XYZ file of N, CA, C and O in Angstrom:
668
model
N 0.855 -1.196 0.000
C 0.000 0.000 0.000
C 0.889 1.244 0.000
O 1.863 1.320 0.740
N 0.548 2.184 -0.846
C 1.272 3.446 -0.954
C 0.301 4.602 -0.765
O -0.912 4.427 -0.886
N 0.854 5.770 -0.523
C 0.059 6.996 -0.463
C 0.595 7.943 -1.524
O 1.805 8.174 -1.597
N -0.300 8.462 -2.342
C 0.096 9.471 -3.324
C -0.272 10.834 -2.761
O -1.356 11.007 -2.192
N 0.667 11.755 -2.870
C 0.440 13.119 -2.400
C 0.613 14.070 -3.575
O 1.602 13.982 -4.310
N -0.349 14.961 -3.733
C -0.283 15.963 -4.791
C -0.453 17.325 -4.148
O -1.373 17.536 -3.353
N 0.448 18.228 -4.513
C 0.391 19.597 -4.019
C 0.255 20.554 -5.185
O 0.811 20.315 -6.261
N -0.478 21.649 -4.954
C -0.658 22.670 -5.981
C 0.150 23.904 -5.610
O 0.203 24.289 -4.441
N 0.775 24.515 -6.638
C 1.494 25.762 -6.385
C 0.473 26.878 -6.319
O -0.230 27.165 -7.292
N 0.391 27.510 -5.177
C -0.595 28.562 -4.969
C 0.024 29.941 -4.979
O 1.045 30.185 -5.620
N -0.598 30.830 -4.267
C -0.136 32.212 -4.187
C 1.303 32.266 -3.687
O 1.697 31.510 -2.803
N 2.065 33.153 -4.277
C 3.471 33.364 -3.905
C 4.288 32.081 -3.958
O 5.189 31.864 -3.147
N 3.892 31.194 -4.870
C 4.599 29.919 -5.109
C 4.634 29.010 -3.891
O 5.511 28.174 -3.761
N 3.686 29.164 -2.983
C 3.595 28.257 -1.833
C 2.831 27.013 -2.249
O 1.833 27.084 -2.956
N 3.279 25.854 -1.772
C 2.656 24.580 -2.123
C 1.601 24.216 -1.097
O 1.835 24.329 0.103
N 0.431 23.788 -1.603
C -0.668 23.370 -0.732
C -1.108 21.969 -1.149
O -1.342 21.708 -2.332
N -1.255 21.093 -0.174
C -1.665 19.725 -0.480
C -3.123 19.703 -0.939
O -3.985 20.301 -0.308
N -3.359 19.017 -2.070
C -4.725 18.890 -2.583
C -5.198 17.447 -2.575
O -6.395 17.189 -2.580
N -4.270 16.499 -2.560
C -4.630 15.078 -2.513
C -3.610 14.337 -1.651
O -2.407 14.546 -1.778
N -4.107 13.485 -0.813
C -3.296 12.510 -0.077
C -4.204 11.301 0.097
O -5.102 11.305 0.938
N -3.981 10.269 -0.737
C -4.864 9.116 -0.672
C -4.087 7.830 -0.933
O -3.096 7.817 -1.668
N -4.557 6.755 -0.329
C -3.890 5.470 -0.533
C -4.140 4.924 -1.942
O -5.212 5.143 -2.513
N -3.122 4.268 -2.467
C -3.257 3.588 -3.760
C -2.654 2.200 -3.620
O -1.708 1.988 -2.870
N -3.209 1.247 -4.325
C -2.707 -0.125 -4.298
C -2.003 -0.494 -5.598
O -1.237 -1.418 -5.648
N -2.285 0.252 -6.663
C -1.725 -0.061 -7.983
C -0.449 0.745 -8.217
O -0.075 1.599 -7.416
N 0.197 0.466 -9.333
C 1.416 1.199 -9.672
C 1.116 2.453 -10.481
O 2.022 3.127 -10.947
N -0.164 2.777 -10.653
C -0.537 4.008 -11.341
C -1.811 4.558 -10.707
O -2.546 3.835 -10.042
N -2.048 5.845 -10.934
C -3.244 6.500 -10.406
C -3.687 7.546 -11.405
O -2.868 8.091 -12.149
N -4.976 7.841 -11.438
C -5.525 8.848 -12.348
C -6.214 9.936 -11.544
O -6.789 9.675 -10.494
N -6.164 11.140 -12.069
C -6.847 12.290 -11.480
C -7.656 12.919 -12.605
O -7.204 13.797 -13.316
N -8.875 12.422 -12.782
C -9.684 12.766 -13.940
C -10.212 14.196 -13.950
O -10.410 14.773 -14.999
N -10.455 14.787 -12.799
C -11.056 16.122 -12.757
C -10.069 17.194 -12.290
O -10.428 18.159 -11.661
N -8.804 17.014 -12.648
C -7.766 17.955 -12.218
C -7.995 19.333 -12.832
O -8.128 19.458 -14.040
N -8.054 20.366 -12.003
C -8.194 21.718 -12.558
C -6.876 22.212 -13.146
O -5.805 21.704 -12.828
N -6.966 23.209 -14.015
C -5.779 23.819 -14.598
C -4.894 24.338 -13.466
O -5.379 24.945 -12.512
N -3.613 24.076 -13.555
C -2.691 24.553 -12.537
C -1.339 23.871 -12.622
O -1.088 23.027 -13.479
N -0.464 24.260 -11.694
C 0.881 23.692 -11.602
C 0.970 22.889 -10.301
O 0.624 23.395 -9.237
N 1.454 21.666 -10.424
C 1.424 20.723 -9.312
C 2.767 20.011 -9.154
O 3.637 20.103 -10.014
N 2.876 19.287 -8.067
C 3.956 18.327 -7.875
C 3.383 17.129 -7.132
O 2.383 17.259 -6.422
N 4.009 15.946 -7.328
C 3.498 14.730 -6.706
C 4.647 13.875 -6.191
O 5.786 13.987 -6.631
N 4.319 13.031 -5.225
C 5.267 12.049 -4.722
C 4.489 10.871 -4.160
O 3.283 10.941 -3.938
N 5.198 9.788 -3.925
C 4.607 8.574 -3.366
C 5.347 8.240 -2.078
O 6.575 8.354 -2.000
N 4.573 7.793 -1.087
C 5.136 7.412 0.213
C 4.706 5.973 0.497
O 3.554 5.605 0.265
N 5.641 5.153 0.995
C 5.256 3.776 1.340
C 4.846 3.702 2.807
O 4.925 4.688 3.548
N 4.424 2.510 3.233
C 3.920 2.345 4.610
C 4.985 2.607 5.666
O 4.671 3.023 6.780
N 6.238 2.394 5.319
C 7.330 2.619 6.269
C 7.715 4.089 6.362
O 8.541 4.457 7.194
N 7.132 4.918 5.491
C 7.413 6.348 5.542
C 8.433 6.817 4.518
O 8.676 8.020 4.407
N 9.062 5.896 3.795
C 9.997 6.311 2.755
C 9.207 6.972 1.632
O 8.093 6.548 1.308
N 9.789 8.015 1.037
C 9.066 8.743 0.004
C 9.979 9.099 -1.159
O 11.189 9.197 -1.005
N 9.354 9.261 -2.309
C 10.087 9.709 -3.489
C 10.249 11.218 -3.424
O 9.573 11.896 -2.640
N 11.119 11.757 -4.249
C 11.218 13.212 -4.389
C 9.978 13.697 -5.128
O 9.362 12.949 -5.887
N 9.604 14.940 -4.907
C 8.480 15.507 -5.648
C 8.858 15.639 -7.120
O 9.982 15.996 -7.447
N 7.907 15.363 -7.994
C 8.071 15.547 -9.438
C 6.999 16.528 -9.908
O 5.832 16.371 -9.567
N 7.388 17.545 -10.681
C 6.400 18.546 -11.120
C 5.570 18.065 -12.305
O 5.997 17.230 -13.092
N 4.354 18.607 -12.418
C 3.528 18.437 -13.607
C 2.539 19.595 -13.655
O 2.315 20.277 -12.653
N 1.993 19.838 -14.826
C 1.030 20.925 -15.017
C -0.171 20.412 -15.782
O -0.061 19.472 -16.578
N -1.310 21.037 -15.534
C -2.546 20.736 -16.256
C -2.933 22.021 -16.976
O -2.987 23.088 -16.367
N -3.176 21.899 -18.287
C -3.475 23.058 -19.108
C -4.864 22.944 -19.707
O -5.340 21.854 -19.980
N -5.457 24.107 -19.990
C -6.719 24.127 -20.735
C -6.416 23.688 -22.161
O -5.344 23.949 -22.683
N -7.361 23.036 -22.779
C -7.105 22.494 -24.106
C -7.568 23.409 -25.234
O -7.722 22.974 -26.359
N -7.762 24.674 -24.959
C -8.169 25.610 -25.992
C -6.963 25.937 -26.867
O -5.894 26.259 -26.372
N -7.137 25.855 -28.157
C -6.046 26.143 -29.089
C -5.730 27.631 -29.087
O -6.597 28.468 -28.850
N -4.485 27.966 -29.362
C -4.077 29.354 -29.504
C -4.719 29.893 -30.780
O -4.635 29.275 -31.841
N -5.386 31.029 -30.679
C -6.104 31.613 -31.808
C -5.189 32.539 -32.604
O -4.702 33.540 -32.092
N -4.958 32.185 -33.877
C -4.121 32.987 -34.753
C -4.933 34.139 -35.333
O -6.106 33.983 -35.639
N -4.300 35.308 -35.475
C -4.980 36.501 -35.972
C -4.521 36.841 -37.393
O -5.325 36.992 -38.292
N -3.202 36.997 -37.582
C -2.718 37.338 -38.920
C -1.307 36.817 -39.130
O -0.551 36.738 -38.160
N -0.967 36.461 -40.348
C -1.768 36.597 -41.564
C -2.947 35.625 -41.580
O -2.907 34.562 -40.974
N -3.981 36.024 -42.314
C -5.201 35.229 -42.403
C -4.965 33.959 -43.212
O -4.033 33.876 -44.011
N -5.813 32.989 -42.989
C -5.752 31.737 -43.748
C -5.813 32.035 -45.247
O -6.696 32.753 -45.703
N -4.856 31.518 -46.011
C -4.844 31.681 -47.456
C -4.394 33.034 -47.957
O -4.496 33.311 -49.156
N -3.880 33.901 -47.079
C -3.451 35.241 -47.501
C -2.381 35.152 -48.586
O -1.520 34.273 -48.554
N -2.443 36.068 -49.535
C -1.430 36.149 -50.591
C -0.523 37.331 -50.259
O -0.899 38.487 -50.442
N 0.656 37.035 -49.742
C 1.593 38.073 -49.322
C 2.763 38.186 -50.291
O 3.849 38.590 -49.928
N 2.513 37.843 -51.536
C 3.555 37.978 -52.549
C 3.570 39.408 -53.068
O 2.574 40.117 -53.003
N 4.712 39.803 -53.607
C 4.879 41.147 -54.119
C 5.603 41.089 -55.456
O 6.324 40.136 -55.744
N 5.421 42.141 -56.270
C 6.116 42.217 -57.550
C 7.581 42.608 -57.386
O 8.391 42.369 -58.265
N 7.912 43.228 -56.284
C 9.305 43.633 -56.064
C 9.867 42.850 -54.874
O 10.036 41.652 -54.949
N 10.110 43.523 -53.780
C 10.647 42.845 -52.600
C 9.543 42.123 -51.842
O 8.392 42.549 -51.846
N 9.919 41.038 -51.184
C 8.956 40.323 -50.346
C 8.503 41.260 -49.225
O 9.324 41.959 -48.632
N 7.215 41.319 -48.956
C 6.691 42.273 -47.966
C 7.077 41.905 -46.531
O 7.322 40.753 -46.211
N 7.108 42.934 -45.697
C 7.320 42.755 -44.262
C 5.957 42.893 -43.583
O 5.132 43.707 -43.998
N 5.733 42.104 -42.549
C 4.432 42.125 -41.872
C 4.616 41.553 -40.465
O 5.692 41.121 -40.094
N 3.548 41.546 -39.699
C 3.561 41.010 -38.337
C 2.743 39.726 -38.282
O 1.639 39.665 -38.826
N 3.283 38.722 -37.619
C 2.495 37.545 -37.235
C 1.846 37.908 -35.909
O 2.519 38.381 -34.990
N 0.528 37.668 -35.789
C -0.194 38.008 -34.553
C -1.098 36.862 -34.136
O -1.634 36.154 -34.984
N -1.291 36.734 -32.825
C -2.187 35.730 -32.265
C -2.780 36.273 -30.978
O -2.284 37.240 -30.402
N -3.883 35.649 -30.554
C -4.527 36.059 -29.304
C -3.658 35.635 -28.124
O -2.992 34.592 -28.176
N -3.654 36.418 -27.052
C -2.849 36.028 -25.891
C -3.364 34.734 -25.271
O -4.557 34.439 -25.321
N -2.456 33.967 -24.712
C -2.818 32.727 -24.040
C -2.381 32.835 -22.581
O -1.232 33.191 -22.311
N -3.257 32.529 -21.625
C -2.906 32.677 -20.210
C -1.688 31.855 -19.792
O -0.912 32.272 -18.948
N -1.496 30.705 -20.398
C -0.359 29.869 -20.028
C 0.963 30.558 -20.347
O 1.935 30.428 -19.615
N 1.018 31.323 -21.431
C 2.264 31.980 -21.835
C 2.706 33.043 -20.838
O 3.872 33.431 -20.836
N 1.797 33.508 -19.999
C 2.162 34.512 -19.006
C 2.726 33.880 -17.735
O 3.247 34.571 -16.878
N 2.640 32.558 -17.617
C 3.179 31.873 -16.440
C 4.703 31.895 -16.484
O 5.313 31.928 -17.553
N 5.305 31.870 -15.334
C 6.762 31.893 -15.243
C 7.367 30.734 -16.021
O 6.932 29.590 -15.890
N 8.352 31.047 -16.844
C 9.060 30.005 -17.574
C 8.425 29.601 -18.893
O 8.908 28.680 -19.549
N 7.357 30.265 -19.313
C 6.694 29.924 -20.577
C 6.816 31.079 -21.561
O 6.908 32.237 -21.167
N 6.816 30.762 -22.841
C 6.829 31.773 -23.893
C 6.161 31.199 -25.136
O 5.753 30.034 -25.147
N 6.061 32.017 -26.168
C 5.505 31.575 -27.437
C 6.644 31.150 -28.362
O 7.720 31.735 -28.333
N 6.365 30.166 -29.208
C 7.284 29.807 -30.284
C 6.472 29.756 -31.575
O 5.455 29.067 -31.648
N 6.919 30.507 -32.572
C 6.275 30.464 -33.885
C 7.135 29.583 -34.778
O 8.366 29.642 -34.717
N 6.473 28.740 -35.564
C 7.177 27.840 -36.467
C 6.632 28.006 -37.879
O 5.416 28.107 -38.068
N 7.537 28.007 -38.858
C 7.186 28.119 -40.270
C 7.767 26.944 -41.034
O 8.884 26.501 -40.746
N 7.022 26.473 -42.023
C 7.482 25.366 -42.857
C 6.718 25.361 -44.170
O 5.640 25.940 -44.263
N 7.274 24.691 -45.157
C 6.528 24.467 -46.406
C 5.866 23.094 -46.384
O 5.205 22.703 -47.331
N 6.033 22.368 -45.270
C 5.456 21.027 -45.094
C 4.221 21.111 -44.198
O 4.342 21.427 -43.009
N 3.014 20.825 -44.716
C 1.809 20.948 -43.892
C 1.788 20.023 -42.679
O 1.047 20.262 -41.734
N 2.617 18.972 -42.667
C 2.681 18.071 -41.518
C 3.733 18.511 -40.493
O 3.899 17.872 -39.453
N 4.455 19.580 -40.775
C 5.473 20.138 -39.867
C 6.571 19.119 -39.523
O 7.101 19.119 -38.428
N 6.927 18.262 -40.469
C 8.009 17.304 -40.221
C 9.369 17.983 -40.212
O 10.297 17.484 -39.582
N 9.493 19.098 -40.929
C 10.752 19.844 -40.948
C 10.437 21.327 -40.787
O 9.824 21.932 -41.660
N 10.859 21.890 -39.673
C 10.635 23.303 -39.398
C 11.733 24.089 -40.109
O 12.915 23.823 -39.919
N 11.347 25.054 -40.930
C 12.324 25.830 -41.692
C 12.741 27.110 -40.990
O 13.822 27.639 -41.250
N 11.901 27.609 -40.114
C 12.232 28.814 -39.374
C 11.397 28.830 -38.094
O 10.237 28.413 -38.107
N 11.997 29.298 -37.016
C 11.286 29.378 -35.736
C 11.880 30.510 -34.906
O 13.041 30.873 -35.079
N 11.069 31.049 -34.014
C 11.535 32.104 -33.110
C 10.698 32.075 -31.846
O 9.533 31.681 -31.865
N 11.314 32.505 -30.747
C 10.621 32.623 -29.463
C 10.222 34.066 -29.229
O 10.914 34.986 -29.665
N 9.115 34.259 -28.517
C 8.653 35.596 -28.182
C 7.865 35.557 -26.885
O 7.115 34.618 -26.643
N 8.020 36.579 -26.082
C 7.181 36.702 -24.878
C 5.929 37.520 -25.202
O 5.010 37.584 -24.398
N 5.902 38.124 -26.378
C 4.759 38.924 -26.827
C 3.853 38.090 -27.712
O 4.217 37.007 -28.140
N 2.693 38.628 -28.059
C 1.739 37.906 -28.909
C 1.824 38.328 -30.364
O 0.861 38.246 -31.121
N 2.990 38.780 -30.756
C 3.259 39.102 -32.147
C 4.754 39.051 -32.379
O 5.543 39.144 -31.435
N 5.109 38.890 -33.651
C 6.522 38.866 -34.009
C 6.645 39.358 -35.447
O 5.804 39.051 -36.298
N 7.671 40.131 -35.712
C 7.884 40.672 -37.042
C 8.403 39.591 -37.983
O 9.220 38.753 -37.604
N 7.945 39.656 -39.227
C 8.438 38.714 -40.233
C 9.939 38.889 -40.450
O 10.611 37.961 -40.899
N 10.501 40.036 -40.105
C 11.938 40.271 -40.238
C 12.767 39.352 -39.340
O 13.938 39.135 -39.597
N 12.157 38.834 -38.278
C 12.887 37.949 -37.356
C 12.923 36.494 -37.829
O 13.538 35.660 -37.188
N 12.252 36.212 -38.942
C 12.155 34.830 -39.426
C 12.651 34.731 -40.866
O 12.514 35.682 -41.638
N 13.196 33.605 -41.202
C 13.537 33.319 -42.599
C 12.337 32.602 -43.203
O 12.108 31.426 -42.926
N 11.596 33.327 -44.015
C 10.340 32.795 -44.545
C 10.604 32.184 -45.922
O 11.107 32.866 -46.813
N 10.268 30.913 -46.096
C 10.478 30.295 -47.407
C 9.506 30.876 -48.443
O 8.412 31.320 -48.093
N 9.919 30.892 -49.694
C 9.030 31.343 -50.772
C 8.027 30.257 -51.095
O 8.311 29.071 -50.951
N 6.854 30.682 -51.540
C 5.815 29.733 -51.928
C 4.736 29.643 -50.869
O 4.463 30.597 -50.146
N 4.127 28.480 -50.753
C 3.095 28.257 -49.739
C 3.779 27.963 -48.410
O 4.632 27.082 -48.321
N 3.417 28.733 -47.391
C 4.039 28.625 -46.067
C 2.962 28.261 -45.057
O 1.868 28.840 -45.059
N 3.270 27.313 -44.194
C 2.379 26.923 -43.100
C 2.985 27.459 -41.807
O 4.200 27.411 -41.622
N 2.118 27.969 -40.908
C 2.626 28.502 -39.656
C 1.730 28.110 -38.492
O 0.548 27.847 -38.664
N 2.350 28.019 -37.330
C 1.617 27.742 -36.096
C 2.365 28.401 -34.947
O 3.538 28.769 -35.066
N 1.658 28.550 -33.842
C 2.236 29.113 -32.623
C 2.027 28.109 -31.503
O 0.960 27.512 -31.378
N 3.059 27.921 -30.707
C 2.999 27.034 -29.549
C 3.339 27.826 -28.292
O 4.041 28.832 -28.363
N 2.861 27.365 -27.156
C 3.349 27.836 -25.872
C 4.346 26.779 -25.425
O 4.039 25.582 -25.412
N 5.566 27.223 -25.097
C 6.622 26.290 -24.716
C 7.140 26.628 -23.323
O 7.092 27.776 -22.879
N 7.637 25.590 -22.645
C 8.225 25.807 -21.326
C 9.694 26.197 -21.475
O 10.211 26.300 -22.596
N 10.372 26.407 -20.365
C 11.765 26.864 -20.401
C 12.702 25.848 -21.041
O 13.787 26.198 -21.488
N 12.287 24.579 -21.140
C 13.098 23.551 -21.795
C 12.770 23.449 -23.288
O 13.342 22.622 -23.995
N 11.841 24.276 -23.768
C 11.470 24.256 -25.179
C 10.431 23.211 -25.539
O 10.138 23.003 -26.706
N 9.838 22.580 -24.531
C 8.802 21.574 -24.779
C 7.456 22.262 -24.980
O 7.064 23.108 -24.184
N 6.747 21.877 -26.032
C 5.444 22.470 -26.321
C 4.419 22.014 -25.292
O 4.250 20.830 -25.045
N 3.732 22.980 -24.683
C 2.665 22.680 -23.731
C 1.305 22.726 -24.423
O 0.381 22.039 -24.018
N 1.188 23.537 -25.453
C -0.033 23.608 -26.254
C 0.293 24.332 -27.543
O 1.324 24.984 -27.651
N -0.599 24.202 -28.515
C -0.362 24.874 -29.786
C -1.671 25.335 -30.399
O -2.748 24.956 -29.954
N -1.532 26.144 -31.407
C -2.697 26.663 -32.098
C -2.959 25.920 -33.387
O -2.283 24.950 -33.726
N -3.950 26.426 -34.087
C -4.282 25.868 -35.384
C -3.116 26.084 -36.341
O -2.199 26.846 -36.062
N -3.175 25.437 -37.484
C -2.184 25.635 -38.535
C -2.827 26.462 -39.630
O -3.952 26.191 -40.040
N -2.119 27.493 -40.062
C -2.597 28.330 -41.162
C -1.572 28.326 -42.282
O -0.414 28.005 -42.077
N -2.029 28.740 -43.470
C -1.121 28.829 -44.609
C -1.277 30.185 -45.275
O -2.315 30.834 -45.182
N -0.202 30.608 -45.946
C -0.225 31.826 -46.746
C 0.802 31.682 -47.863
O 1.629 30.767 -47.837
N 0.729 32.560 -48.841
C 1.695 32.564 -49.949
C 2.643 33.728 -49.715
O 2.204 34.815 -49.321
N 3.932 33.497 -49.985
C 4.936 34.511 -49.674
C 6.025 34.529 -50.742
O 6.335 33.501 -51.352
N 6.632 35.680 -50.926
C 7.767 35.826 -51.831
C 7.444 36.784 -52.954
O 6.510 37.581 -52.888
N 8.242 36.688 -54.009
C 8.016 37.524 -55.191
C 7.074 36.825 -56.137
O 7.140 35.613 -56.321
N 6.187 37.595 -56.721
C 5.273 37.066 -57.735
C 6.073 36.712 -58.983
O 7.019 37.411 -59.328
N 5.661 35.662 -59.667
C 6.304 35.364 -60.951
C 6.074 36.520 -61.916
O 5.004 37.149 -61.920
N 7.077 36.799 -62.734
C 6.951 37.877 -63.724
C 5.868 37.520 -64.732
O 5.766 36.373 -65.161
N 5.055 38.495 -65.083
C 4.017 38.270 -66.084
C 4.432 38.933 -67.385
O 5.119 39.951 -67.391
N 4.017 38.377 -68.489
C 4.384 38.936 -69.801
C 3.242 39.676 -70.399
O 2.146 39.477 -70.310
């Protein structure tokens, strides 16, 4: 028999116990966990315990992209245009240790990222990215300090670069 203990990080980063219950199996589920930052450990009957391990629960709402719009044609007859990538703010990105990462690729499955940048703001200038010519797919993620994606937004596409010369 073991006891699982879960604590939530509250005001001023103080930890408060939210669960302490016996478990008999080697795994446990917490189906109705509210959004938040937590840590957990296991204690055996003799009192020996594991170190706390952190975890977080996030809302599953996708990051809402604002611009460029889906299918936008951002090609130009002369120089490739400069513009801003924008998205709606996400509450998770304001948490300590989190930021936004924008990714660009010509592959709709995002198997190879061609350009990426981090931002603490909800917009980034196209000048900060190397944008491939042609059809470009983009998405925004919220990432932790280790660069691991905690959530992401929809995928959008736009056309970019110089227009082909017309005769």
